[in-house]
Amino acid sequence: MTVHELQQEIIRLKKEKDICILAHSYQTREITEIADLTGDSFQLSVQAQKARQSTVIMCGVRFMAETVKLLSPEKKVLLANPTAGCPMAEQMDKDMITAVKQKYPDYTVVAYINTTTELKTVCDVCVTSSSAVKIVKALPNKNILFIPDCNLGGYVGKQVPEKNIKLLQGGCPIHARITEREALNAKAAHPNALLLVHPECTEGVVKHADFVGSTSAIMKFAEQSDAEEFIIGTEIAIGQHLSYTCPDKRFYSLSKELICPNMKATSLSDVYHAVCGDGGEVIELDAEVAAKARVCIDRMIELG
Ligand code: 13P
Ligand code: SF4
């Protein structure tokens, strides 16, 4: 089967079997083309709740599929490729954060959505990269413990100086390895280009950016901007999608290293097998754990 034939077969089967396919914007174009919705972590969480289909297939990483299951426990939720995890989500666990909370009992614990379901049970509210500033601003407590991404947390701290934000050492290994020198070199190589970066990048990179935002916010900014050239400081897929939607503009990746192997683990063939019913992993969550974890996801949607 050609890629096009496989896509047509997936589209036919998903209609027949009442399946909704969600794809994070870091997925390849052949997957986003057959998805019912493509977006950033926040958009996927909100849309998953609204999906009318009885089955949802997540093309992304594990915490995203778990978030869908938390919000729609009555739905069958599959992770298209069971090996796709987010290394940042595994950096901190429930016991570690419970111990930190004992040291800082008067802090509100804000968890980036890139965390495990179990860890979310001891957190107060979740945020995504697109909602973090708004939510932290809206919280009544001045003292915030922000986990696990110290780069995103540091960025939020700069936007919300009235809060006292405590950070721990965690973050995205893909974004965090981009250096300030690379940002300066890219700007020198493309002096007319705007630098658009994800807040998971280090402060040294973010300070040279013309725009900082989530994956979807970066795409929207580039699509609406009058500028013609952009350096994209997030996973390589974003520049590739933008090259299709804005054929008259030019997009350069900030670094060739900006490839997330976990986000790239899902293939069109994985999606086909998940739709057929002989692939993917059905997400099962303990009911008590899920009920506790859901509280901070609901709060995120309410405040975001
Ligand atoms: P977004 O919130 O922008 O979708 O980012 C998710 C992610 O994993 C970025 O690396
Ligand atoms: Fe996790 Fe980073 Fe990959 Fe996003 S890019 S899924 S934060 S490892």
GROMACS .gro file of C-alpha atoms and ligand atoms in nm:
model
  322
    1MET     CA    1   0.000   0.000   0.000
    2THR     CA    2   0.121   0.354  -0.071
    3VAL     CA    3   0.113   0.618   0.204
    4HIS     CA    4  -0.196   0.769   0.039
    5GLU     CA    5  -0.377   0.433   0.025
    6LEU     CA    6  -0.291   0.363   0.390
    7GLN     CA    7  -0.424   0.707   0.487
    8GLN     CA    8  -0.749   0.644   0.295
    9GLU     CA    9  -0.791   0.308   0.468
   10ILE     CA   10  -0.737   0.468   0.814
   11ILE     CA   11  -0.994   0.738   0.733
   12ARG     CA   12  -1.247   0.473   0.620
   13LEU     CA   13  -1.190   0.255   0.928
   14LYS     CA   14  -1.202   0.538   1.183
   15LYS     CA   15  -1.545   0.645   1.051
   16GLU     CA   16  -1.674   0.289   1.047
   17LYS     CA   17  -1.548   0.219   1.402
   18ASP     CA   18  -1.639   0.556   1.559
   19ILE     CA   19  -1.276   0.650   1.637
   20CYS     CA   20  -1.130   0.997   1.695
   21ILE     CA   21  -0.759   1.038   1.613
   22LEU     CA   22  -0.569   1.308   1.803
   23ALA     CA   23  -0.218   1.406   1.696
   24HIS     CA   24   0.028   1.633   1.873
   25SER     CA   25   0.182   1.893   1.641
   26TYR     CA   26   0.519   1.715   1.665
   27GLN     CA   27   0.379   1.420   1.467
   28THR     CA   28   0.472   1.379   1.102
   29ARG     CA   29   0.258   1.527   0.828
   30GLU     CA   30   0.133   1.186   0.710
   31ILE     CA   31  -0.021   1.142   1.058
   32THR     CA   32  -0.153   1.497   1.107
   33GLU     CA   33  -0.328   1.467   0.767
   34ILE     CA   34  -0.548   1.180   0.891
   35ALA     CA   35  -0.607   1.321   1.243
   36ASP     CA   36  -0.939   1.466   1.357
   37LEU     CA   37  -0.747   1.723   1.556
   38THR     CA   38  -0.384   1.837   1.571
   39GLY     CA   39  -0.268   2.078   1.838
   40ASP     CA   40  -0.057   2.152   2.142
   41SER     CA   41  -0.096   1.971   2.476
   42PHE     CA   42  -0.364   2.210   2.601
   43GLN     CA   43  -0.577   2.199   2.285
   44LEU     CA   44  -0.559   1.818   2.278
   45SER     CA   45  -0.673   1.796   2.644
   46VAL     CA   46  -0.972   2.023   2.584
   47GLN     CA   47  -1.072   1.858   2.255
   48ALA     CA   48  -1.040   1.507   2.396
   49GLN     CA   49  -1.309   1.591   2.647
   50LYS     CA   50  -1.540   1.718   2.371
   51ALA     CA   51  -1.485   1.426   2.130
   52ARG     CA   52  -1.816   1.248   2.062
   53GLN     CA   53  -1.655   0.921   1.945
   54SER     CA   54  -1.638   0.619   2.178
   55THR     CA   55  -1.269   0.550   2.106
   56VAL     CA   56  -0.976   0.793   2.097
   57ILE     CA   57  -0.632   0.712   1.954
   58MET     CA   58  -0.353   0.941   2.071
   59CYS     CA   59  -0.059   0.994   1.838
   60GLY     CA   60   0.182   1.156   2.080
   61VAL     CA   61   0.339   1.044   2.406
   62ARG     CA   62   0.206   0.848   2.706
   63PHE     CA   63   0.115   1.137   2.938
   64MET     CA   64  -0.106   1.277   2.661
   65ALA     CA   65  -0.299   0.950   2.627
   66GLU     CA   66  -0.330   0.931   3.007
   67THR     CA   67  -0.468   1.286   3.015
   68VAL     CA   68  -0.734   1.186   2.761
   69LYS     CA   69  -0.827   0.884   2.973
   70LEU     CA   70  -0.843   1.099   3.290
   71LEU     CA   71  -1.086   1.336   3.123
   72SER     CA   72  -1.292   1.068   2.948
   73PRO     CA   73  -1.285   0.754   3.165
   74GLU     CA   74  -1.584   0.610   2.978
   75LYS     CA   75  -1.394   0.615   2.646
   76LYS     CA   76  -1.156   0.354   2.513
   77VAL     CA   77  -0.823   0.540   2.482
   78LEU     CA   78  -0.525   0.400   2.294
   79LEU     CA   79  -0.166   0.520   2.270
   80ALA     CA   80  -0.080   0.448   1.905
   81ASN     CA   81   0.278   0.345   1.986
   82PRO     CA   82   0.320   0.206   2.342
   83THR     CA   83   0.694   0.285   2.349
   84ALA     CA   84   0.636   0.662   2.314
   85GLY     CA   85   0.702   0.820   2.653
   86CYS     CA   86   0.829   1.163   2.754
   87PRO     CA   87   1.159   1.141   2.947
   88MET     CA   88   1.073   1.460   3.137
   89ALA     CA   89   0.752   1.300   3.268
   90GLU     CA   90   0.961   1.029   3.437
   91GLN     CA   91   1.212   1.264   3.605
   92MET     CA   92   1.015   1.317   3.928
   93ASP     CA   93   0.789   1.078   4.114
   94LYS     CA   94   0.521   1.097   4.380
   95ASP     CA   95   0.752   1.008   4.673
   96MET     CA   96   1.008   1.272   4.576
   97ILE     CA   97   0.748   1.550   4.551
   98THR     CA   98   0.570   1.436   4.868
   99ALA     CA   99   0.904   1.479   5.052
  100VAL     CA  100   0.961   1.826   4.898
  101LYS     CA  101   0.606   1.930   4.996
  102GLN     CA  102   0.681   1.844   5.358
  103LYS     CA  103   0.965   2.096   5.349
  104TYR     CA  104   0.747   2.361   5.183
  105PRO     CA  105   0.395   2.307   5.318
  106ASP     CA  106   0.271   2.655   5.227
  107TYR     CA  107   0.352   2.619   4.853
  108THR     CA  108   0.097   2.545   4.579
  109VAL     CA  109   0.234   2.264   4.361
  110VAL     CA  110   0.203   2.344   3.990
  111ALA     CA  111   0.277   2.046   3.764
  112TYR     CA  112   0.357   2.076   3.397
  113ILE     CA  113   0.123   1.833   3.221
  114ASN     CA  114   0.435   1.637   3.115
  115THR     CA  115   0.415   1.431   3.439
  116THR     CA  116   0.284   1.084   3.529
  117THR     CA  117  -0.073   1.031   3.645
  118GLU     CA  118   0.059   0.910   3.981
  119LEU     CA  119   0.261   1.228   4.035
  120LYS     CA  120  -0.041   1.443   3.949
  121THR     CA  121  -0.222   1.296   4.252
  122VAL     CA  122   0.000   1.503   4.486
  123CYS     CA  123  -0.011   1.825   4.281
  124ASP     CA  124  -0.261   2.113   4.304
  125VAL     CA  125  -0.294   2.220   3.941
  126CYS     CA  126  -0.156   2.125   3.601
  127VAL     CA  127  -0.038   2.367   3.333
  128THR     CA  128   0.076   2.336   2.973
  129SER     CA  129   0.325   2.561   2.799
  130SER     CA  130   0.040   2.769   2.655
  131SER     CA  131  -0.150   2.808   2.982
  132ALA     CA  132   0.126   2.824   3.247
  133VAL     CA  133   0.160   3.204   3.275
  134LYS     CA  134  -0.216   3.263   3.288
  135ILE     CA  135  -0.276   2.990   3.546
  136VAL     CA  136   0.013   3.081   3.777
  137LYS     CA  137  -0.104   3.444   3.769
  138ALA     CA  138  -0.457   3.337   3.863
  139LEU     CA  139  -0.355   3.125   4.163
  140PRO     CA  140  -0.431   3.288   4.499
  141ASN     CA  141  -0.109   3.164   4.666
  142LYS     CA  142   0.210   3.372   4.624
  143ASN     CA  143   0.432   3.068   4.688
  144ILE     CA  144   0.454   2.826   4.395
  145LEU     CA  145   0.651   2.503   4.360
  146PHE     CA  146   0.678   2.451   3.982
  147ILE     CA  147   0.771   2.100   3.858
  148PRO     CA  148   0.941   1.939   3.668
  149ASP     CA  149   1.065   2.183   3.399
  150CYS     CA  150   1.292   2.449   3.550
  151ASN     CA  151   1.319   2.629   3.214
  152LEU     CA  152   0.944   2.668   3.171
  153GLY     CA  153   0.914   2.749   3.542
  154GLY     CA  154   1.189   3.012   3.516
  155TYR     CA  155   1.016   3.166   3.214
  156VAL     CA  156   0.685   3.179   3.402
  157GLY     CA  157   0.865   3.339   3.698
  158LYS     CA  158   0.986   3.623   3.472
  159GLN     CA  159   0.633   3.683   3.339
  160VAL     CA  160   0.475   3.670   3.685
  161PRO     CA  161   0.730   3.851   3.908
  162GLU     CA  162   0.478   3.896   4.189
  163LYS     CA  163   0.498   3.521   4.264
  164ASN     CA  164   0.767   3.345   4.462
  165ILE     CA  165   0.848   3.046   4.237
  166LYS     CA  166   1.056   2.754   4.362
  167LEU     CA  167   1.210   2.532   4.092
  168LEU     CA  168   1.365   2.186   4.090
  169GLN     CA  169   1.623   2.052   3.840
  170GLY     CA  170   1.418   1.896   3.561
  171GLY     CA  171   1.335   1.961   3.197
  172CYS     CA  172   1.313   1.847   2.839
  173PRO     CA  173   1.640   1.688   2.723
  174ILE     CA  174   1.566   1.788   2.363
  175HIS     CA  175   1.499   2.159   2.415
  176ALA     CA  176   1.740   2.208   2.707
  177ARG     CA  177   2.045   2.103   2.505
  178ILE     CA  178   2.014   2.398   2.266
  179THR     CA  179   2.278   2.655   2.362
  180GLU     CA  180   2.280   3.034   2.359
  181ARG     CA  181   2.571   3.015   2.114
  182GLU     CA  182   2.351   2.817   1.869
  183ALA     CA  183   2.080   3.083   1.899
  184LEU     CA  184   2.332   3.360   1.827
  185ASN     CA  185   2.485   3.166   1.535
  186ALA     CA  186   2.140   3.102   1.382
  187LYS     CA  187   2.052   3.472   1.410
  188ALA     CA  188   2.382   3.569   1.249
  189ALA     CA  189   2.326   3.320   0.965
  190HIS     CA  190   1.970   3.448   0.905
  191PRO     CA  191   1.972   3.817   1.004
  192ASN     CA  192   1.623   3.883   0.861
  193ALA     CA  193   1.459   3.591   1.039
  194LEU     CA  194   1.255   3.610   1.358
  195LEU     CA  195   1.353   3.361   1.629
  196LEU     CA  196   1.051   3.172   1.768
  197VAL     CA  197   1.119   2.941   2.063
  198HIS     CA  198   0.943   2.703   2.300
  199PRO     CA  199   0.971   2.795   2.671
  200GLU     CA  200   1.130   2.455   2.743
  201CYS     CA  201   1.452   2.611   2.601
  202THR     CA  202   1.705   2.758   2.845
  203GLU     CA  203   1.695   3.121   2.956
  204GLY     CA  204   2.009   3.187   2.744
  205VAL     CA  205   1.813   3.090   2.430
  206VAL     CA  206   1.479   3.243   2.530
  207LYS     CA  207   1.634   3.586   2.592
  208HIS     CA  208   1.725   3.618   2.221
  209ALA     CA  209   1.377   3.515   2.100
  210ASP     CA  210   1.134   3.742   1.917
  211PHE     CA  211   0.848   3.521   2.030
  212VAL     CA  212   0.813   3.253   2.301
  213GLY     CA  213   0.519   3.013   2.296
  214SER     CA  214   0.374   2.664   2.280
  215THR     CA  215   0.395   2.459   1.961
  216SER     CA  216   0.057   2.589   1.841
  217ALA     CA  217   0.133   2.947   1.944
  218ILE     CA  218   0.458   2.938   1.743
  219MET     CA  219   0.269   2.812   1.437
  220LYS     CA  220  -0.002   3.076   1.472
  221PHE     CA  221   0.255   3.353   1.518
  222ALA     CA  222   0.448   3.249   1.203
  223GLU     CA  223   0.129   3.212   0.997
  224GLN     CA  224   0.000   3.557   1.095
  225SER     CA  225   0.333   3.745   1.089
  226ASP     CA  226   0.430   3.976   0.802
  227ALA     CA  227   0.790   3.854   0.832
  228GLU     CA  228   0.915   3.612   0.566
  229GLU     CA  229   1.184   3.415   0.749
  230PHE     CA  230   1.177   3.235   1.083
  231ILE     CA  231   1.418   3.032   1.295
  232ILE     CA  232   1.215   2.767   1.477
  233GLY     CA  233   1.336   2.679   1.827
  234THR     CA  234   1.131   2.367   1.890
  235GLU     CA  235   1.091   2.017   1.747
  236ILE     CA  236   1.172   1.996   1.379
  237ALA     CA  237   0.812   1.899   1.284
  238ILE     CA  238   0.685   2.253   1.350
  239GLY     CA  239   0.903   2.409   1.077
  240GLN     CA  240   0.804   2.124   0.841
  241HIS     CA  241   0.428   2.182   0.898
  242LEU     CA  242   0.478   2.557   0.854
  243SER     CA  243   0.655   2.505   0.520
  244TYR     CA  244   0.332   2.347   0.392
  245THR     CA  245   0.092   2.603   0.538
  246CYS     CA  246   0.309   2.904   0.442
  247PRO     CA  247   0.485   2.807   0.115
  248ASP     CA  248   0.598   3.168   0.056
  249LYS     CA  249   0.785   3.191   0.388
  250ARG     CA  250   1.115   3.034   0.486
  251PHE     CA  251   1.173   2.829   0.802
  252TYR     CA  252   1.508   2.726   0.951
  253SER     CA  253   1.550   2.489   1.243
  254LEU     CA  254   1.744   2.641   1.534
  255SER     CA  255   1.931   2.310   1.560
  256LYS     CA  256   1.946   1.977   1.375
  257GLU     CA  257   1.931   1.818   1.722
  258LEU     CA  258   1.573   1.932   1.777
  259ILE     CA  259   1.422   1.590   1.711
  260CYS     CA  260   1.224   1.415   1.985
  261PRO     CA  261   1.266   1.038   1.927
  262ASN     CA  262   0.960   0.967   2.140
  263MET     CA  263   0.736   1.195   1.939
  264LYS     CA  264   0.879   1.039   1.624
  265ALA     CA  265   0.820   0.681   1.745
  266THR     CA  266   0.467   0.669   1.604
  267SER     CA  267   0.435   0.568   1.239
  268LEU     CA  268   0.137   0.568   1.007
  269SER     CA  269   0.149   0.189   1.025
  270ASP     CA  270   0.112   0.209   1.410
  271VAL     CA  271  -0.198   0.423   1.362
  272TYR     CA  272  -0.336   0.174   1.107
  273HIS     CA  273  -0.288  -0.119   1.349
  274ALA     CA  274  -0.441   0.078   1.637
  275VAL     CA  275  -0.745   0.155   1.420
  276CYS     CA  276  -0.768  -0.211   1.311
  277GLY     CA  277  -0.764  -0.324   1.676
  278ASP     CA  278  -0.441  -0.524   1.666
  279GLY     CA  279  -0.199  -0.250   1.776
  280GLY     CA  280  -0.147   0.036   2.019
  281GLU     CA  281  -0.197   0.009   2.394
  282VAL     CA  282  -0.529   0.051   2.568
  283ILE     CA  283  -0.474   0.295   2.857
  284GLU     CA  284  -0.603   0.161   3.190
  285LEU     CA  285  -0.581   0.373   3.504
  286ASP     CA  286  -0.661   0.277   3.863
  287ALA     CA  287  -0.995   0.447   3.939
  288GLU     CA  288  -0.885   0.597   4.273
  289VAL     CA  289  -0.555   0.730   4.132
  290ALA     CA  290  -0.736   0.868   3.827
  291ALA     CA  291  -0.999   1.049   4.036
  292LYS     CA  292  -0.724   1.222   4.241
  293ALA     CA  293  -0.513   1.310   3.936
  294ARG     CA  294  -0.811   1.448   3.748
  295VAL     CA  295  -0.862   1.724   4.004
  296CYS     CA  296  -0.555   1.916   3.884
  297ILE     CA  297  -0.639   1.862   3.514
  298ASP     CA  298  -0.993   1.995   3.570
  299ARG     CA  299  -0.847   2.295   3.751
  300MET     CA  300  -0.613   2.357   3.456
  301ILE     CA  301  -0.903   2.360   3.210
  302GLU     CA  302  -1.107   2.583   3.438
  303LEU     CA  303  -0.826   2.839   3.486
  304GLY     CA  304  -0.672   2.811   3.138
  30513P     P1  305   0.316   2.192   2.390
  30513P     O1  306   0.251   2.224   2.520
  30513P     O2  307   0.364   2.313   2.321
  30513P     O3  308   0.229   2.106   2.308
  30513P     O4  309   0.449   2.111   2.422
  30513P     C1  310   0.448   1.978   2.459
  30513P     C2  311   0.582   1.921   2.457
  30513P     O5  312   0.604   1.808   2.488
  30513P     C3  313   0.687   2.011   2.415
  30513P     O6  314   0.804   1.948   2.412
  306SF4    FE1  315   0.901   1.526   2.625
  306SF4    FE2  316   1.076   1.702   2.529
  306SF4    FE3  317   0.981   1.510   2.370
  306SF4    FE4  318   0.824   1.713   2.448
  306SF4     S1  319   1.007   1.726   2.316
  306SF4     S2  320   0.770   1.496   2.446
  306SF4     S3  321   0.900   1.747   2.657
  306SF4     S4  322   1.109   1.483   2.553
   0.00000   0.00000   0.00000
